[in-house]
Short mmCIF file of C-alpha atoms in Angstrom, two decimals:
data_model
loop_
_atom_site.label_atom_id
_atom_site.label_comp_id
_atom_site.label_asym_id
_atom_site.label_seq_id
_atom_site.Cartn_x
_atom_site.Cartn_y
_atom_site.Cartn_z
CA UNK A 1 -0.59 -0.15 22.91
CA UNK A 2 0.30 -2.42 20.06
CA UNK A 3 -0.77 -1.28 16.60
CA UNK A 4 -2.89 -4.46 16.27
CA UNK A 5 -4.92 -3.39 19.31
CA UNK A 6 -6.06 -0.27 17.49
CA UNK A 7 -7.55 -2.15 14.53
CA UNK A 8 -11.20 -3.13 15.02
CA UNK A 9 -11.74 -6.89 14.97
CA UNK A 10 -14.54 -6.53 12.40
CA UNK A 11 -11.87 -5.53 9.85
CA UNK A 12 -10.37 -9.05 9.94
CA UNK A 13 -11.61 -11.92 7.80
CA UNK A 14 -12.43 -14.98 9.92
CA UNK A 15 -10.91 -17.20 7.19
CA UNK A 16 -7.68 -15.41 6.34
CA UNK A 17 -7.18 -13.66 9.72
CA UNK A 18 -6.04 -10.63 7.70
CA UNK A 19 -7.54 -7.18 7.22
CA UNK A 20 -10.09 -7.40 4.42
CA UNK A 21 -9.60 -5.52 1.16
CA UNK A 22 -12.87 -6.65 -0.45
CA UNK A 23 -15.33 -7.50 2.36
CA UNK A 24 -18.51 -9.30 1.33
CA UNK A 25 -21.55 -10.64 3.16
CA UNK A 26 -22.22 -14.35 2.65
CA UNK A 27 -25.46 -16.33 2.99
CA UNK A 28 -24.76 -16.93 6.70
CA UNK A 29 -24.81 -13.18 7.43
CA UNK A 30 -21.10 -13.07 8.21
CA UNK A 31 -18.50 -10.92 6.48
CA UNK A 32 -15.47 -12.41 4.73
CA UNK A 33 -12.76 -11.49 2.24
CA UNK A 34 -14.36 -12.10 -1.17
CA UNK A 35 -11.70 -14.40 -2.60
CA UNK A 36 -11.52 -16.52 0.58
CA UNK A 37 -15.27 -17.09 0.97
CA UNK A 38 -15.84 -17.72 -2.73
CA UNK A 39 -13.14 -20.39 -2.66
CA UNK A 40 -14.54 -21.92 0.54
CA UNK A 41 -18.10 -22.01 -0.82
CA UNK A 42 -16.93 -23.59 -4.08
CA UNK A 43 -14.89 -26.27 -2.30
CA UNK A 44 -17.04 -27.00 0.77
CA UNK A 45 -20.52 -25.55 0.13
CA UNK A 46 -20.94 -24.64 3.79
CA UNK A 47 -20.54 -21.73 6.15
CA UNK A 48 -17.02 -21.73 7.54
CA UNK A 49 -18.32 -20.45 10.88
CA UNK A 50 -21.55 -22.43 11.38
CA UNK A 51 -21.05 -25.35 8.98
CA UNK A 52 -24.58 -24.70 7.64
CA UNK A 53 -25.19 -25.84 4.06
CA UNK A 54 -24.98 -22.99 1.57
CA UNK A 55 -28.19 -22.91 -0.45
CA UNK A 56 -26.98 -19.73 -2.10
CA UNK A 57 -23.38 -19.03 -2.99
CA UNK A 58 -23.78 -15.41 -4.10
CA UNK A 59 -21.94 -12.88 -1.95
CA UNK A 60 -22.70 -9.21 -1.63
CA UNK A 61 -20.23 -6.34 -1.34
CA UNK A 62 -20.11 -4.67 2.06
CA UNK A 63 -19.31 -1.18 0.81
CA UNK A 64 -19.75 0.50 4.19
CA UNK A 65 -17.23 -1.79 5.88
CA UNK A 66 -14.81 -1.40 2.98
CA UNK A 67 -15.00 2.39 3.35
CA UNK A 68 -14.45 2.10 7.12
CA UNK A 69 -11.38 -0.08 6.61
CA UNK A 70 -9.96 2.27 3.97
CA UNK A 71 -10.56 5.32 6.17
CA UNK A 72 -8.95 3.63 9.18
CA UNK A 73 -5.90 2.64 7.16
CA UNK A 74 -5.58 6.14 5.73
CA UNK A 75 -5.80 7.82 9.14
CA UNK A 76 -3.46 5.35 10.85
CA UNK A 77 -0.82 5.91 8.17
CA UNK A 78 -1.08 9.68 8.56
CA UNK A 79 -0.05 9.55 12.22
CA UNK A 80 2.95 7.90 13.80
CA UNK A 81 2.98 6.07 17.14
CA UNK A 82 3.16 9.30 19.18
CA UNK A 83 0.20 10.78 17.34
CA UNK A 84 2.40 13.17 15.39
CA UNK A 85 1.23 14.06 11.92
CA UNK A 86 3.14 12.50 9.07
CA UNK A 87 1.90 15.12 6.62
CA UNK A 88 5.22 15.13 4.76
CA UNK A 89 4.78 11.43 4.05
CA UNK A 90 3.01 11.10 0.72
CA UNK A 91 3.13 7.30 0.71
CA UNK A 92 0.31 6.75 3.20
CA UNK A 93 -2.17 5.82 0.46
CA UNK A 94 -1.83 2.32 -0.94
#
């Protein structure tokens, strides 16, 4: 398996296509990277996924998803490809 296959798709921002560091929920109910959606809403005023007009531009932190992403990254850095513990590696926390 490729490493990318092990990362849940919900961890990726639909705008940046990268793993989110600061996931937020926008007016359209979708989750995005904060900086990316705030920029999009300021420039376009629409949902990037549905093209619906944004009547509210506030975004709300998705703390649960952020914690899931952080936990996944921590665990995946603690184990190498063969599932062996990398407990001597102290650089697994960003």
